[in-house]
Coordinates of C-alpha atoms in Angstrom, one line a residue:
Chain B
X5 CA -17.0 -21.6 19.2
X6 CA -16.4 -19.1 21.9
X7 CA -19.1 -16.5 21.2
X8 CA -22.4 -16.8 19.4
X9 CA -24.8 -14.0 18.5
X10 CA -28.3 -15.3 17.7
X11 CA -30.9 -13.1 16.1
X12 CA -29.8 -10.1 18.0
X13 CA -31.6 -6.8 17.5
X14 CA -31.1 -3.5 19.4
X15 CA -33.6 -0.8 19.3
X16 CA -33.1 2.5 21.1
X17 CA -36.1 4.5 22.2
X18 CA -38.6 1.9 21.0
X19 CA -42.1 3.3 20.4
X20 CA -40.9 6.9 20.6
X21 CA -40.5 9.3 17.7
X22 CA -36.7 9.0 18.0
X23 CA -36.8 5.2 17.7
X24 CA -33.5 4.0 16.2
X25 CA -32.6 0.5 15.1
X26 CA -29.0 0.0 15.9
X27 CA -28.8 -3.7 15.2
X28 CA -31.1 -5.7 13.0
X29 CA -31.3 -9.5 13.4
X30 CA -27.5 -10.2 13.8
X31 CA -26.2 -13.7 13.6
X32 CA -22.6 -14.4 14.1
X33 CA -20.3 -17.1 15.3
X34 CA -16.9 -16.3 16.7
X35 CA -14.3 -19.1 16.9
X36 CA -11.4 -19.4 19.2
X37 CA -8.1 -18.1 17.8
X38 CA -9.6 -15.9 15.0
X39 CA -8.4 -12.4 14.1
X40 CA -11.5 -10.6 13.1
X41 CA -11.7 -7.1 11.8
X42 CA -15.0 -5.2 12.1
X43 CA -15.6 -2.3 9.8
X44 CA -18.5 0.0 9.0
X45 CA -19.4 3.6 8.7
X46 CA -20.0 5.8 11.7
X47 CA -23.3 4.7 13.2
X48 CA -23.3 1.3 11.4
X49 CA -23.8 -0.5 14.7
X50 CA -20.3 -1.9 15.1
X51 CA -19.6 -0.3 18.5
X52 CA -23.1 -1.4 19.7
X53 CA -22.4 -5.0 18.5
X54 CA -19.0 -5.2 20.4
X55 CA -20.6 -3.9 23.6
X56 CA -23.1 -6.8 23.4
X57 CA -20.3 -9.3 23.3
X58 CA -19.3 -8.7 26.9
X59 CA -22.8 -7.9 28.1
X60 CA -22.4 -4.2 28.6
X61 CA -25.8 -3.7 26.9
X62 CA -28.6 -6.1 26.8
X63 CA -30.2 -6.9 23.4
X64 CA -33.7 -5.9 22.8
X65 CA -34.3 -9.2 21.1
X66 CA -32.2 -12.3 20.6
X67 CA -29.5 -14.1 22.6
X68 CA -25.8 -14.2 23.0
X69 CA -23.9 -17.3 24.0
X70 CA -20.5 -17.6 25.7
X71 CA -19.2 -21.2 25.3
X72 CA -22.7 -22.4 24.8
X73 CA -24.3 -20.7 27.7
X74 CA -26.7 -17.8 27.2
X75 CA -25.3 -14.7 28.9
X76 CA -28.9 -13.5 29.7
X77 CA -29.7 -16.6 31.9
X78 CA -30.3 -15.7 35.5
X79 CA -27.5 -17.9 36.8
X80 CA -25.0 -16.7 34.3
X81 CA -22.0 -14.9 35.9
X82 CA -21.6 -11.7 34.0
X83 CA -18.5 -10.7 36.0
X84 CA -16.8 -13.8 34.8
X85 CA -17.8 -13.1 31.2
X86 CA -16.1 -9.6 31.4
X87 CA -12.9 -11.2 32.6
X88 CA -12.9 -13.5 29.6
X89 CA -14.1 -11.0 27.0
X90 CA -12.0 -7.8 27.4
X91 CA -13.1 -4.7 25.8
X92 CA -10.7 -1.8 25.0
X93 CA -12.9 1.3 24.3
X94 CA -12.0 4.1 21.9
X95 CA -9.5 6.5 23.5
X96 CA -8.9 4.1 26.4
X97 CA -6.4 6.4 27.9
X98 CA -9.2 8.6 29.1
X99 CA -9.9 5.9 31.6
X100 CA -6.4 5.8 33.2
X101 CA -6.8 7.1 36.7
X102 CA -4.3 5.5 39.2
X103 CA -1.3 7.4 40.5
X104 CA 1.1 5.3 38.5
X105 CA 1.0 3.1 35.5
X106 CA 1.7 -0.2 37.4
X107 CA -1.2 0.4 39.8
X108 CA -3.5 1.2 36.9
X109 CA -2.8 -2.0 35.2
X110 CA -3.2 -3.9 38.5
X111 CA -6.8 -2.5 38.9
X112 CA -8.5 -5.1 36.7
X113 CA -7.0 -8.2 38.1
X114 CA -7.4 -6.8 41.6
X115 CA -11.1 -6.7 41.1
X116 CA -11.0 -10.4 40.1
X117 CA -10.0 -11.1 43.7
X118 CA -6.6 -12.7 42.9
X119 CA -3.7 -12.9 45.2
X120 CA -1.1 -10.0 45.3
X121 CA 1.5 -12.1 43.7
X122 CA -0.8 -13.2 40.9
X123 CA -2.0 -9.6 40.3
X124 CA 1.6 -8.3 40.0
X125 CA 2.7 -11.2 37.9
X126 CA -0.1 -10.4 35.4
X127 CA 0.5 -6.7 35.4
X128 CA 4.2 -7.3 34.6
X129 CA 3.3 -9.7 31.8
X130 CA 0.7 -7.3 30.4
X131 CA 3.0 -4.3 30.4
X132 CA 5.7 -6.4 28.8
X133 CA 3.3 -7.7 26.1
X134 CA 2.4 -4.1 25.0
X135 CA 6.1 -3.2 25.0
X136 CA 6.0 -0.4 27.6
X137 CA 9.5 0.2 29.1
X138 CA 10.0 -0.6 32.8
X139 CA 11.1 2.9 33.4
X140 CA 7.5 4.1 33.0
X141 CA 5.9 1.7 35.5
X142 CA 6.1 4.2 38.4
X143 CA 5.3 7.3 36.3
X144 CA 1.9 8.9 36.5
X145 CA -0.1 7.8 33.5
X146 CA -0.7 11.4 32.6
X147 CA 3.0 12.0 32.0
X148 CA 3.1 9.5 29.1
X149 CA 2.8 10.3 25.4
X150 CA -0.3 9.4 23.5
X151 CA 1.0 6.1 22.2
X152 CA 2.4 5.1 25.6
X153 CA -0.9 5.9 27.4
X154 CA -2.7 3.8 24.8
X155 CA -0.4 0.9 25.6
X156 CA -0.9 1.3 29.3
X157 CA -4.6 1.2 28.9
X158 CA -4.5 -1.9 26.7
X159 CA -2.2 -3.5 29.3
X160 CA -5.0 -2.9 31.9
X161 CA -7.4 -5.1 29.9
X162 CA -4.7 -7.7 29.0
X163 CA -3.9 -8.2 32.7
X164 CA -7.3 -9.7 33.1
X165 CA -6.0 -12.4 30.8
X166 CA -9.1 -12.4 28.5
X167 CA -9.7 -15.1 26.0
X168 CA -11.2 -12.6 23.6
X169 CA -9.8 -9.1 23.2
X170 CA -12.1 -6.6 21.6
X171 CA -10.5 -3.3 20.6
X172 CA -12.5 -0.3 19.4
X173 CA -10.3 1.7 17.1
X174 CA -7.2 1.3 19.1
X175 CA -5.0 3.4 16.8
X176 CA -7.2 6.5 16.3
X177 CA -5.0 9.6 16.6
X178 CA -1.7 7.8 16.7
X179 CA 1.2 8.6 14.4
X180 CA 1.9 6.0 11.6
X181 CA 4.6 4.2 13.6
X182 CA 2.6 4.2 16.8
X183 CA -0.2 2.7 14.7
X184 CA 2.0 -0.1 13.5
X185 CA 3.5 -0.7 16.9
X186 CA 0.1 -1.2 18.6
X187 CA -1.2 -3.5 15.8
X188 CA 2.0 -5.5 15.7
X189 CA 1.7 -6.0 19.5
X190 CA -1.9 -7.1 19.2
X191 CA -0.9 -9.4 16.3
X192 CA 1.8 -11.0 18.5
X193 CA -0.6 -11.7 21.3
X194 CA -2.9 -13.4 18.8
X195 CA -0.1 -15.5 17.3
X196 CA 1.7 -16.4 20.6
X197 CA -1.0 -16.6 23.1
X198 CA -3.9 -17.6 20.8
X199 CA -6.1 -14.8 22.0
X200 CA -9.1 -14.2 19.8
X201 CA -9.0 -10.7 18.5
X202 CA -11.9 -8.5 17.3
X203 CA -10.5 -5.3 15.9
X204 CA -12.9 -2.4 15.1
X205 CA -11.1 -0.1 12.6
X206 CA -11.6 2.7 10.1
X207 CA -8.3 1.9 8.4
X208 CA -8.8 -0.5 5.4
X209 CA -5.0 -0.8 5.1
X210 CA -4.6 -2.1 8.6
X211 CA -7.5 -4.5 8.3
X212 CA -6.0 -5.9 5.1
X213 CA -2.7 -6.4 6.8
X214 CA -3.7 -8.2 9.9
X215 CA -7.2 -9.8 9.9
X216 CA -8.0 -13.3 8.6
X217 CA -11.8 -12.5 8.7
X218 CA -13.5 -9.3 7.9
X219 CA -17.0 -8.4 9.0
X220 CA -18.7 -5.4 7.4
X221 CA -21.6 -3.7 9.2
X222 CA -23.9 -1.4 7.3
X223 CA -27.0 0.2 8.8
X224 CA -27.2 -2.2 11.7
X225 CA -26.8 -5.3 9.5
X226 CA -24.0 -7.6 8.5
X227 CA -23.2 -6.8 4.8
X228 CA -20.2 -9.1 4.4
X229 CA -18.5 -11.7 6.5
X230 CA -15.6 -13.3 4.6
X231 CA -11.8 -13.2 4.1
X232 CA -10.5 -9.6 3.6
X233 CA -9.4 -10.6 0.0
X234 CA -12.9 -11.6 -0.9
X235 CA -14.6 -8.7 0.8
X236 CA -12.4 -6.0 -0.8
X237 CA -13.3 -7.4 -4.2
X238 CA -16.7 -5.7 -3.5
X239 CA -15.0 -2.3 -3.2
X240 CA -17.7 -0.5 -5.2
X241 CA -20.4 -1.7 -2.8
X242 CA -18.1 -0.8 0.2
X243 CA -17.9 2.7 -1.2
X244 CA -21.7 3.0 -1.1
X245 CA -21.5 2.0 2.5
X246 CA -19.1 4.9 3.3
X247 CA -16.1 2.6 3.3
X248 CA -13.4 1.8 0.8
X249 CA -10.7 -0.8 -0.1
X250 CA -7.0 -0.3 0.5
X251 CA -5.4 1.9 -2.0
X252 CA -3.4 -1.0 -3.6
X253 CA -6.8 -2.6 -4.6
X254 CA -7.6 0.5 -6.6
X255 CA -4.1 0.4 -8.1
X256 CA -4.5 -3.2 -9.3
X257 CA -8.0 -2.5 -10.7
X258 CA -6.7 0.5 -12.6
X259 CA -3.8 -1.4 -14.1
X260 CA -6.1 -4.1 -15.2
X261 CA -8.4 -1.6 -16.9
X262 CA -5.4 -0.1 -18.6
X263 CA -4.6 -3.5 -20.2
X264 CA -2.0 -4.9 -17.8
X265 CA -2.3 -8.6 -17.3
X266 CA -2.7 -8.6 -13.5
X267 CA -5.0 -10.1 -10.9
X268 CA -6.9 -7.5 -8.9
X269 CA -7.3 -9.2 -5.6
X270 CA -4.2 -7.8 -3.9
X271 CA -4.8 -6.0 -0.6
X272 CA -1.3 -5.3 0.7
X273 CA 1.7 -3.5 -0.7
X274 CA 3.8 -6.6 -0.7
X275 CA 1.3 -8.7 -2.6
X276 CA 0.8 -5.9 -5.1
X277 CA 4.6 -5.5 -5.6
X278 CA 5.1 -9.2 -6.2
X279 CA 2.2 -9.3 -8.6
X280 CA 3.5 -6.4 -10.6
X281 CA 7.1 -7.8 -10.7
X282 CA 5.7 -11.1 -12.0
X283 CA 3.7 -9.4 -14.6
X284 CA 6.6 -7.3 -15.8
X285 CA 8.8 -10.3 -16.1
X286 CA 6.2 -12.3 -18.0
X287 CA 5.8 -9.5 -20.4
X288 CA 9.5 -9.5 -21.1
X289 CA 9.5 -13.2 -21.7
X290 CA 6.5 -12.8 -24.1
X291 CA 8.4 -10.3 -26.2
Chain O
X10 CA 0.0 40.2 2.3
X11 CA 1.6 42.5 4.9
X12 CA 4.3 45.0 4.2
X13 CA 6.5 46.2 7.0
X14 CA 7.6 49.8 7.4
X15 CA 11.0 48.7 6.2
X16 CA 9.4 47.3 3.1
X17 CA 9.9 43.6 3.7
X18 CA 6.9 41.4 3.0
X19 CA 5.6 38.6 5.2
X20 CA 3.0 35.9 4.9
X21 CA -0.2 35.4 6.8
X22 CA 1.6 33.4 9.4
X23 CA 5.2 34.0 10.2
X24 CA 7.3 32.9 13.2
X25 CA 10.7 34.1 14.2
X26 CA 12.7 31.9 16.5
X27 CA 9.5 30.7 18.1
X28 CA 10.1 28.6 21.3
X29 CA 7.6 27.1 23.6
X30 CA 8.2 25.4 27.0
X31 CA 5.7 23.5 29.0
X32 CA 6.5 24.2 32.5
X33 CA 5.5 21.8 35.3
X34 CA 5.4 23.3 38.8
X35 CA 5.2 21.6 42.2
X36 CA 2.7 22.7 45.0
X37 CA 4.9 25.6 46.1
X38 CA 5.0 26.9 42.5
X39 CA 8.6 26.0 42.0
X40 CA 9.6 24.8 38.6
X41 CA 9.8 21.1 38.6
X42 CA 10.3 20.3 34.9
X43 CA 10.6 22.2 31.7
X44 CA 9.7 20.4 28.5
X45 CA 10.5 22.2 25.2
X46 CA 7.8 21.5 22.7
X47 CA 8.7 24.0 20.0
X48 CA 12.4 24.7 19.6
X49 CA 13.3 27.9 17.7
X50 CA 11.0 27.5 14.7
X51 CA 11.0 29.8 11.7
X52 CA 8.1 29.4 9.2
X53 CA 6.5 31.7 6.8
X54 CA 3.1 30.7 5.3
X55 CA 1.8 32.8 2.4
X56 CA -1.8 33.9 2.1
X57 CA -3.8 31.3 0.1
X58 CA -1.3 28.5 0.7
X59 CA -2.3 24.9 1.6
X60 CA 0.3 23.8 4.1
X61 CA 0.4 20.4 5.8
X62 CA 2.3 19.8 9.0
X63 CA 3.4 16.2 9.6
X64 CA 5.1 14.8 12.7
X65 CA 4.8 12.0 15.2
X66 CA 2.9 12.2 18.5
X67 CA 4.8 14.7 20.6
X68 CA 6.8 16.2 17.8
X69 CA 5.4 19.7 18.6
X70 CA 3.1 20.2 15.7
X71 CA -0.1 20.8 17.8
X72 CA 1.8 23.2 20.1
X73 CA 2.9 25.1 17.1
X74 CA -0.6 25.1 15.6
X75 CA -2.1 26.5 18.9
X76 CA 0.2 29.5 18.5
X77 CA -1.5 30.3 15.2
X78 CA -4.6 31.6 16.8
X79 CA -2.9 32.7 20.1
X80 CA -4.3 29.8 22.2
X81 CA -0.7 29.6 23.3
X82 CA 1.8 32.5 23.5
X83 CA 5.5 32.0 22.7
X84 CA 7.9 31.5 25.6
X85 CA 10.5 33.2 23.4
X86 CA 10.4 34.5 19.9
X87 CA 7.5 35.9 17.9
X88 CA 4.6 34.8 15.8
X89 CA 2.7 37.2 13.5
X90 CA -0.7 36.4 12.3
X91 CA -1.7 38.6 9.4
X92 CA 1.0 40.9 10.5
X93 CA -0.1 41.0 14.2
X94 CA 2.2 40.0 17.0
X95 CA 0.3 37.7 19.3
X96 CA 2.3 38.9 22.4
X97 CA 0.4 42.2 22.1
X98 CA -2.8 41.6 23.9
X99 CA -4.8 44.2 22.0
X100 CA -4.2 42.0 18.9
X101 CA -5.8 38.9 20.3
X102 CA -9.4 39.5 19.1
X103 CA -8.3 40.3 15.5
X104 CA -5.9 37.3 15.5
X105 CA -8.7 35.0 16.5
X106 CA -11.0 36.4 13.8
X107 CA -8.3 36.0 11.3
X108 CA -7.2 32.4 12.1
X109 CA -9.9 29.8 13.1
X110 CA -9.2 26.4 14.5
X111 CA -10.8 22.9 14.0
X112 CA -9.9 20.0 16.3
X113 CA -10.1 16.3 16.2
X114 CA -13.4 15.5 17.9
X115 CA -16.4 17.1 16.4
X116 CA -18.5 16.3 19.4
X117 CA -16.4 18.5 21.6
X118 CA -16.8 21.5 19.1
X119 CA -20.6 21.5 18.5
X120 CA -22.7 23.2 21.1
X121 CA -25.9 24.2 19.3
X122 CA -28.9 21.9 19.2
X123 CA -29.7 22.9 15.6
X124 CA -27.0 23.0 12.9
X125 CA -27.6 26.6 11.9
X126 CA -27.5 27.9 15.4
X127 CA -24.3 26.1 16.1
X128 CA -22.7 27.7 13.0
X129 CA -23.9 31.2 14.1
X130 CA -22.7 30.8 17.7
X131 CA -19.3 32.5 17.2
X132 CA -20.7 35.5 15.4
X133 CA -23.4 35.9 18.1
X134 CA -20.7 35.9 20.7
X135 CA -18.8 38.8 19.2
X136 CA -22.1 40.8 18.8
X137 CA -22.6 40.7 15.0
X138 CA -26.1 42.0 13.9
X139 CA -28.6 39.2 13.5
X140 CA -29.1 39.9 9.8
X141 CA -25.4 39.6 9.1
X142 CA -25.2 36.4 11.2
X143 CA -27.8 34.7 9.0
X144 CA -26.1 35.9 5.9
X145 CA -22.8 34.4 7.0
X146 CA -24.3 31.2 8.3
X147 CA -26.1 30.7 5.0
X148 CA -22.9 31.3 3.0
X149 CA -20.7 29.1 5.2
X150 CA -23.2 26.2 5.2
X151 CA -23.2 26.5 1.4
X152 CA -19.4 26.5 1.3
X153 CA -19.1 23.2 3.2
X154 CA -22.1 21.7 1.4
X155 CA -24.3 21.3 4.5
X156 CA -27.1 23.8 3.8
X157 CA -29.8 21.1 3.4
X158 CA -29.1 19.9 7.0
X159 CA -29.4 23.4 8.5
X160 CA -32.5 22.6 10.5
X161 CA -31.2 19.2 11.7
X162 CA -29.9 18.4 15.2
X163 CA -26.1 17.9 15.0
X164 CA -26.3 14.6 16.9
X165 CA -28.2 13.1 14.0
X166 CA -25.3 13.7 11.6
X167 CA -22.4 11.4 10.6
X168 CA -18.9 12.1 11.8
X169 CA -17.9 13.7 8.5
X170 CA -21.0 15.9 8.5
X171 CA -20.5 17.0 12.1
X172 CA -16.9 18.0 11.3
X173 CA -18.1 20.0 8.3
X174 CA -20.5 21.8 10.6
X175 CA -17.6 22.6 12.9
X176 CA -15.7 23.9 9.9
X177 CA -18.7 26.0 8.8
X178 CA -18.7 27.5 12.4
X179 CA -15.2 28.7 11.8
X180 CA -15.9 29.8 8.2
X181 CA -18.8 32.0 9.3
X182 CA -16.3 34.1 11.2
X183 CA -14.7 34.9 7.8
X184 CA -11.2 33.9 8.7
X185 CA -8.3 34.3 6.3
X186 CA -6.8 31.2 7.6
X187 CA -8.0 27.9 9.1
X188 CA -5.8 25.6 11.2
X189 CA -7.1 22.0 11.4
X190 CA -5.5 19.7 14.0
X191 CA -6.2 16.1 12.9
X192 CA -9.7 16.8 11.7
X193 CA -10.2 13.3 10.3
X194 CA -8.7 11.2 13.0
X195 CA -12.1 10.0 14.3
X196 CA -13.8 9.6 10.9
X197 CA -14.6 6.7 8.6
X198 CA -13.2 6.6 5.0
X199 CA -16.1 8.5 3.5
X200 CA -16.1 11.1 6.3
X201 CA -12.4 11.6 5.8
X202 CA -12.9 12.2 2.1
X203 CA -15.8 14.7 2.7
X204 CA -13.7 16.7 5.1
X205 CA -10.6 16.8 2.9
X206 CA -12.5 17.8 -0.2
X207 CA -14.2 20.5 1.8
X208 CA -10.9 21.8 3.0
X209 CA -9.5 21.8 -0.6
X210 CA -12.5 23.7 -1.9
X211 CA -12.2 26.4 0.7
X212 CA -8.6 26.7 -0.3
X213 CA -9.0 26.7 -4.0
X214 CA -12.3 28.5 -4.5
X215 CA -12.4 30.8 -1.5
X216 CA -8.7 31.4 -1.2
X217 CA -8.6 30.6 2.6
X218 CA -5.2 29.7 3.8
X219 CA -5.1 26.1 5.1
X220 CA -2.8 24.6 7.7
X221 CA -3.6 20.9 8.0
X222 CA -2.2 18.6 10.7
X223 CA -2.8 14.9 10.0
X224 CA -1.4 11.4 10.4
X225 CA -3.0 10.3 7.1
X226 CA -0.3 10.7 4.5
X227 CA -2.7 10.4 1.5
X228 CA -4.5 13.5 2.7
X229 CA -1.6 15.8 2.1
X230 CA -0.5 14.8 -1.5
X231 CA -2.3 17.9 -2.9
X232 CA -0.9 20.4 -0.4
X233 CA 1.3 23.1 -1.8
X234 CA 3.9 22.5 0.9
X235 CA 4.6 20.0 3.6
X236 CA 6.4 20.8 6.8
X237 CA 7.7 17.9 8.8
X238 CA 8.4 18.4 12.6
X239 CA 10.5 16.3 15.0
X240 CA 11.5 17.2 18.6
X241 CA 10.1 20.6 18.2
X242 CA 12.1 21.5 15.1
X243 CA 11.2 21.7 11.4
X244 CA 13.3 18.9 9.9
X245 CA 11.9 18.7 6.4
X246 CA 10.1 21.2 4.1
X247 CA 9.1 20.9 0.5
X248 CA 6.4 20.0 -2.1
X249 CA 4.8 16.6 -1.5
X250 CA 6.6 14.8 -4.3
X251 CA 9.9 15.9 -2.9
X252 CA 9.0 15.0 0.7
X253 CA 7.5 11.6 -0.1
X254 CA 10.4 10.6 -2.3
X255 CA 12.3 10.2 1.0
X256 CA 10.6 7.0 2.2
X257 CA 13.4 5.9 4.6
X258 CA 13.8 9.3 6.2
X259 CA 10.0 9.6 6.8
X260 CA 9.9 6.1 8.4
X261 CA 12.8 7.1 10.7
X262 CA 10.6 10.0 11.8
X263 CA 7.8 7.6 12.7
X264 CA 5.9 8.7 9.7
X265 CA 4.8 6.9 6.5
X266 CA 4.0 7.5 2.8
X267 CA 0.7 6.9 0.9
X268 CA 0.3 3.3 -0.2
X269 CA 0.9 4.1 -3.9
X270 CA 4.2 5.8 -3.0
X271 CA 5.2 2.8 -0.9
X272 CA 4.3 0.4 -3.7
X273 CA 6.4 2.4 -6.2
X274 CA 9.3 2.4 -3.7
X275 CA 9.0 -1.4 -3.3
X276 CA 9.1 -1.8 -7.1
X277 CA 12.2 0.3 -7.3
X278 CA 13.8 -1.8 -4.6
X279 CA 13.0 -4.9 -6.7
X280 CA 14.7 -3.4 -9.7
X281 CA 12.0 -1.7 -11.7
X282 CA 13.0 1.8 -12.8
X283 CA 10.0 3.6 -11.3
X284 CA 10.7 7.3 -10.4
X285 CA 10.8 8.3 -6.7
X286 CA 8.1 10.3 -5.1
X287 CA 5.1 8.8 -7.0
X288 CA 2.0 10.2 -5.3
X289 CA -1.0 9.1 -7.3
X290 CA -2.4 6.1 -9.0
X291 CA -2.3 8.0 -12.3
X292 CA 1.5 8.6 -12.0
X293 CA 2.2 5.0 -11.1
X294 CA 0.1 3.7 -14.1
X295 CA 2.0 6.1 -16.4
X296 CA 5.3 5.0 -15.0
X297 CA 4.5 1.3 -15.6
X298 CA 3.2 2.0 -19.1
X299 CA 6.6 3.7 -19.9
X300 CA 8.5 0.8 -18.6
X301 CA 6.4 -1.7 -20.5
X302 CA 6.8 0.3 -23.7
X303 CA 10.5 0.6 -23.3
X304 CA 10.7 -3.2 -22.8
X305 CA 8.6 -3.8 -25.9
X306 CA 10.9 -1.4 -27.8
X307 CA 13.9 -3.6 -27.2

């Protein structure tokens, strides 16, 4: 287990008329090598939760452990935690600031006090991992397209070589292919380097395609924590929480209601296509 | 509808060979780089139409949209908004009253500390009498279904509600046309639904012309027409069922199709005779029923 959240609550403006409970008694264990998706309506507490995981905010109550050590202990090295648990914010390209892309990606590892060679080695590796062409390395970050900027910003966090990579809606505002490219690249890092991924997303289709564990936040609490297949079975409850299931889940349920002999727990297009083909073949055999 | 002196009729938004270059200059003001964002575009949008514009990041769709309320002026060519040429500076105020814009991030568009004040801000700015402001604010809050939140602080609202307030602020100006540039990009699923159904209602019930730019394909299946842009050009144009029947072509343009369309396409590829351009769950269900019945018939 790499991260553990124990009875964490977060209350903003405690004791004032604007008191808001952002997190209510959260318990969570995150294991090495998992691909976790975190979904929830706006204001459900998911961004607050991920910011706790690298110590950006301190919980009002409860504790967070990184590899068994409580991150709130006096002798705990918070800086080290942040190099192990990388957080890519929403619209990370707003944080690009250096004069060229390569320098921007070097900024993180530079702050870790590494040698120049090591810094550059990491920057190259990170830029390669996000699939940004070498011709852009010396460009100003501001001359890149939306998708390219997003990659440069993610590379900046990757260059820290984190064990856990948290991404808060990394595909918001990208075109469909840009969305797929970023997520494929994240998936590759998960598969090839074994990085633990926590993906915050509003796209149920993306979540279904990539994650092997799905955590649903609702009003500051964890509503579901299971495989995407099992969570999306509860699509009616998800809707009440301002969420939904992938469109194929609705298709399969509709077909079932119309008398087709299909299972309803499909969450990707491929799964659904296979299930429908099987069903159609079976019906022919039955004739 | 606008009739020219020569009798020809044009829509609420019409462009003729519209071209826009972004020009980058060095410190001495010499031209360093010219990037063409819109490349001789001709479009004609009729009053009351719901038009969606699709295109990958950098395809020129936002640049085109910004011409529709004269935030940008053409480098070459002409755009008429309700018959008014945007290159004539006396027309600007009327153009901006006629065509309102809504952007991606609701937090950047809300300024008031109370919902109703925010919605009235634009009207106050152009010196509308107080009584009329309240009347318009009231009506537009009703139109977007946010009247019960009128006394609330905007920062207490959800993303979808904030975006509806931003839309109400535009509606209060009584525009004939609203241009929405990725209004749902930052919203959760229910926020997206709220905003899209609000847009559809404004179009159907209040006859406001809608131009919607989005990266979510399932949001445009009920549009009257889809325009697809690439490299500053209009590369596809047609009704949704027509556009979404060209799955490969859309993917080559970095776009996608709704999941139900993709599923139907996959089934066709696997040999099931499902028609191309299926857009809704109803259609797919009907198609499968037909195929099943035909199979039983044999």
